[in-house]
Tab-separated table of C-alpha atoms in Angstrom:
chain	number	residue	atom	x	y	z
I	1	MET	CA	0.000	0.000	0.000
I	2	TYR	CA	1.004	3.590	-0.633
I	3	TYR	CA	0.084	6.385	1.769
I	4	TYR	CA	-0.038	10.100	0.944
I	5	PHE	CA	-1.201	13.257	2.679
I	6	LEU	CA	-3.170	15.813	0.697
I	7	GLY	CA	-3.228	19.416	1.909
I	8	CYS	CA	-6.368	21.519	1.582
I	9	MET	CA	-8.081	24.515	3.121
I	10	VAL	CA	-9.534	23.826	6.562
I	11	GLY	CA	-13.265	23.183	6.276
I	12	THR	CA	-13.101	21.806	2.722
I	13	GLU	CA	-11.966	18.299	3.645
I	14	ASN	CA	-15.208	16.519	2.602
I	15	ARG	CA	-15.274	18.030	-0.882
I	16	ASN	CA	-11.589	17.267	-1.401
I	17	MET	CA	-12.079	13.680	-0.178
I	18	ARG	CA	-14.617	13.039	-2.945
I	19	MET	CA	-12.486	14.737	-5.586
I	20	ALA	CA	-9.337	12.817	-4.567
I	21	ARG	CA	-11.160	9.507	-5.157
I	22	VAL	CA	-12.488	10.738	-8.510
I	23	THR	CA	-9.007	11.914	-9.550
I	24	VAL	CA	-7.515	8.478	-8.831
I	25	PHE	CA	-10.379	6.578	-10.485
I	26	ASN	CA	-10.379	8.771	-13.635
I	27	ASN	CA	-6.605	8.837	-14.102
I	28	ILE	CA	-5.422	5.449	-12.806
I	29	SER	CA	-8.256	2.899	-12.850
I	30	ARG	CA	-11.762	2.407	-11.505
I	31	ASP	CA	-10.649	-0.981	-10.139
I	32	VAL	CA	-7.832	0.373	-7.963
I	33	HIS	CA	-8.212	0.255	-4.173
I	34	VAL	CA	-8.352	3.794	-2.758
I	35	ARG	CA	-9.573	5.114	0.588
I	36	VAL	CA	-9.451	8.754	1.598
I	37	PHE	CA	-9.781	9.807	5.234
I	38	SER	CA	-10.275	13.109	6.964
I	39	PRO	CA	-8.877	11.882	10.293
I	40	ASP	CA	-10.909	12.922	13.314
I	41	ARG	CA	-10.858	12.205	17.011
I	42	ALA	CA	-13.534	11.870	19.635
I	43	VAL	CA	-13.190	14.442	22.404
I	44	ILE	CA	-15.324	15.440	25.356
I	45	GLU	CA	-16.564	19.032	25.317
I	46	TYR	CA	-18.160	20.818	28.233
I	47	CYS	CA	-20.976	23.219	27.406
I	48	LYS	CA	-22.966	24.735	30.284
I	49	LYS	CA	-21.681	21.988	32.607
I	50	GLN	CA	-22.906	19.307	30.190
I	51	ARG	CA	-20.460	16.734	28.837
I	52	ARG	CA	-20.822	15.692	25.223
I	53	LEU	CA	-18.708	13.660	22.854
I	54	VAL	CA	-17.834	15.433	19.595
I	55	ASN	CA	-15.575	14.647	16.656
I	56	GLN	CA	-12.838	17.160	15.874
I	57	PRO	CA	-10.280	17.028	13.071
I	58	LEU	CA	-7.104	15.239	14.123
I	59	ILE	CA	-5.026	17.173	11.569
I	60	PRO	CA	-7.116	20.077	10.217
I	61	GLY	CA	-6.496	20.698	6.525
I	62	TYR	CA	-4.987	17.291	5.765
I	63	LEU	CA	-6.461	14.184	4.163
I	64	LEU	CA	-4.908	10.735	4.161
I	65	ILE	CA	-4.979	8.747	0.912
I	66	GLU	CA	-4.446	4.983	1.117
I	67	THR	CA	-4.128	3.248	-2.247
I	68	GLU	CA	-2.418	0.400	-4.034
I	69	ALA	CA	-1.614	2.775	-6.920
I	70	ASP	CA	1.513	4.890	-7.230
I	71	LEU	CA	0.273	8.490	-7.482
I	72	LEU	CA	3.609	9.988	-8.551
I	73	PRO	CA	2.649	10.116	-12.286
I	74	ILE	CA	-0.509	12.116	-11.491
I	75	LYS	CA	0.660	14.124	-8.454
I	76	HIS	CA	0.310	17.407	-10.379
I	77	LEU	CA	-3.452	16.806	-10.742
I	78	PHE	CA	-4.070	17.039	-7.003
I	79	ALA	CA	-2.921	20.670	-6.749
I	80	GLY	CA	-5.564	21.865	-9.212
I	81	MET	CA	-8.195	19.308	-8.296
I	82	THR	CA	-10.333	21.945	-6.498
I	83	PRO	CA	-9.724	25.623	-5.708
I	84	SER	CA	-9.113	24.626	-2.080
I	85	SER	CA	-6.653	21.770	-2.732
I	86	TYR	CA	-2.947	22.434	-2.153
I	87	GLY	CA	-1.759	19.119	-3.587
I	88	LEU	CA	0.088	16.132	-2.190
I	89	VAL	CA	2.322	16.933	0.766
I	90	HIS	CA	6.016	16.297	0.175
I	91	TYR	CA	9.210	16.125	2.186
I	92	ALA	CA	12.108	18.571	1.740
I	93	ASP	CA	13.610	16.175	-0.845
I	94	ARG	CA	10.311	16.481	-2.858
I	95	SER	CA	9.348	12.835	-2.134
I	96	ILE	CA	5.585	12.279	-1.664
I	97	TYR	CA	5.841	8.724	-0.290
I	98	LEU	CA	5.301	8.602	3.465
I	99	ARG	CA	8.140	6.917	5.324
I	100	GLY	CA	9.269	6.030	8.830
I	101	SER	CA	7.117	7.296	11.679
I	102	ASP	CA	4.915	9.242	9.236
I	103	ARG	CA	4.048	6.023	7.408
I	104	ALA	CA	3.369	4.266	10.722
I	105	PHE	CA	1.088	7.170	11.702
I	106	ALA	CA	-0.765	6.901	8.358
I	107	GLU	CA	-1.158	3.119	8.748
I	108	TRP	CA	-2.525	3.659	12.249
I	109	ILE	CA	-5.093	6.185	10.947
I	110	ALA	CA	-6.135	3.783	8.158
I	111	GLU	CA	-6.342	0.880	10.614
I	112	ASN	CA	-8.753	2.958	12.722
I	113	LYS	CA	-10.713	3.981	9.589
I	114	GLY	CA	-9.873	7.626	10.183
I	115	HIS	CA	-11.679	7.866	13.531
I	116	ILE	CA	-9.633	7.966	16.734
I	117	THR	CA	-11.109	7.461	20.169
I	118	SER	CA	-9.397	8.410	23.424
I	119	SER	CA	-6.950	6.248	25.335
I	120	LYS	CA	-7.085	5.692	29.072
I	121	ILE	CA	-4.082	5.385	31.363
I	122	LYS	CA	-3.214	6.120	34.973
I	123	VAL	CA	-2.425	9.798	35.403
I	124	LYS	CA	0.455	11.164	37.417
I	125	LYS	CA	-0.320	14.568	38.899
I	126	THR	CA	3.287	15.607	38.290
I	127	LEU	CA	2.970	16.700	34.664
I	128	ASN	CA	4.773	19.961	33.878
I	129	GLU	CA	5.250	22.142	30.825
I	130	GLY	CA	8.377	21.172	28.892
I	131	MET	CA	8.151	17.558	30.069
I	132	GLN	CA	8.707	14.743	27.563
I	133	ILE	CA	5.635	12.468	27.496
I	134	THR	CA	4.476	9.168	26.072
I	135	VAL	CA	1.086	7.457	25.768
I	136	LEU	CA	0.842	3.953	27.210
I	137	SER	CA	-2.293	2.439	25.649
I	138	GLY	CA	-5.032	2.925	23.109
I	139	PRO	CA	-4.776	4.357	19.602
I	140	LEU	CA	-1.991	6.828	20.479
I	141	ARG	CA	0.142	4.129	22.068
I	142	ASP	CA	3.884	4.881	22.124
I	143	LEU	CA	3.457	8.427	20.794
I	144	LYS	CA	6.198	10.643	22.214
I	145	GLY	CA	6.128	14.402	22.458
I	146	LYS	CA	6.720	17.437	24.656
I	147	ILE	CA	4.133	19.265	26.765
I	148	ILE	CA	3.815	22.903	25.717
I	149	ARG	CA	0.861	23.958	27.861
I	150	ILE	CA	-1.456	22.491	30.517
I	151	TYR	CA	-5.043	23.750	30.813
I	152	LYS	CA	-6.709	23.389	34.229
I	153	ASP	CA	-5.270	19.873	34.668
I	154	THR	CA	-7.733	18.581	32.034
I	155	LYS	CA	-6.000	19.169	28.689
I	156	VAL	CA	-2.424	19.421	27.434
I	157	VAL	CA	-0.943	20.849	24.252
I	158	VAL	CA	1.758	18.474	23.012
I	159	GLU	CA	4.282	18.914	20.201
I	160	ILE	CA	4.754	15.766	18.073
I	161	PRO	CA	6.940	15.113	15.017
I	162	PHE	CA	4.938	14.896	11.763
I	163	LEU	CA	6.165	15.147	8.141
I	164	ASP	CA	9.607	16.493	9.116
I	165	GLN	CA	7.883	19.217	11.157
I	166	VAL	CA	6.635	19.588	14.700
I	167	LYS	CA	2.840	19.812	15.032
I	168	ARG	CA	0.847	20.777	18.116
I	169	VAL	CA	-1.989	18.531	19.250
I	170	ASN	CA	-4.491	19.004	22.100
I	171	LEU	CA	-4.872	15.890	24.236
I	172	PRO	CA	-6.807	15.039	27.378
I	173	VAL	CA	-4.440	14.910	30.357
I	174	GLU	CA	-5.651	11.350	31.049
I	175	ILE	CA	-3.771	9.932	28.080
I	176	VAL	CA	-0.242	11.239	28.755
I	177	LYS	CA	2.484	10.262	31.182
I	178	GLU	CA	6.075	11.325	31.692
I	179	ASP	CA	8.458	9.636	29.251
I	180	THR	CA	10.845	7.891	31.631
I	181	ASP	CA	13.305	7.067	28.829
I	182	SER	CA	13.848	10.787	28.105
I	183	SER	CA	14.195	11.749	31.775
I	184	GLN	CA	16.862	9.063	32.325
I	185	GLU	CA	18.875	10.330	29.328
I	186	LYS	CA	19.216	13.782	30.920
I	187	HIS	CA	21.024	12.422	34.000
């Protein structure tokens, strides 16, 4: 399988999902396997002291394409596919094929059919900004990052590596714990 990320304007993911499938079918083959995801995650929101579960984009403005076809020959078509499509995301070396941890992340999204639920672990009350963290169980298992901000001991902003860049992700405090491997390396 090949995995690609497609960049688009935030809020236009659904339209670009349909057009990405059409672009592959019309220019490669109608028989080719292709799935396009707008990855989202289930989060708990509080509104007027009421808890409700809502889906929020995991990576706003990005779609994941999983296909058995090599899209390199038609990569130029994705940039002009819709007015809101930026094209296939590439690395600094201009390669569009996901590799390493990015490929593992894409496989994980595809395995979960683009919908991520929350993980549950035991929480240490000793989380601090700047601390290296890891997730122990659930769909974000083994993810490592750094805490940037903590909100009222309920949510943390974590920086994670993604496509040769560092992206910030909001996570419930229940799913992170201090990365003991990183803290031992400092001593």
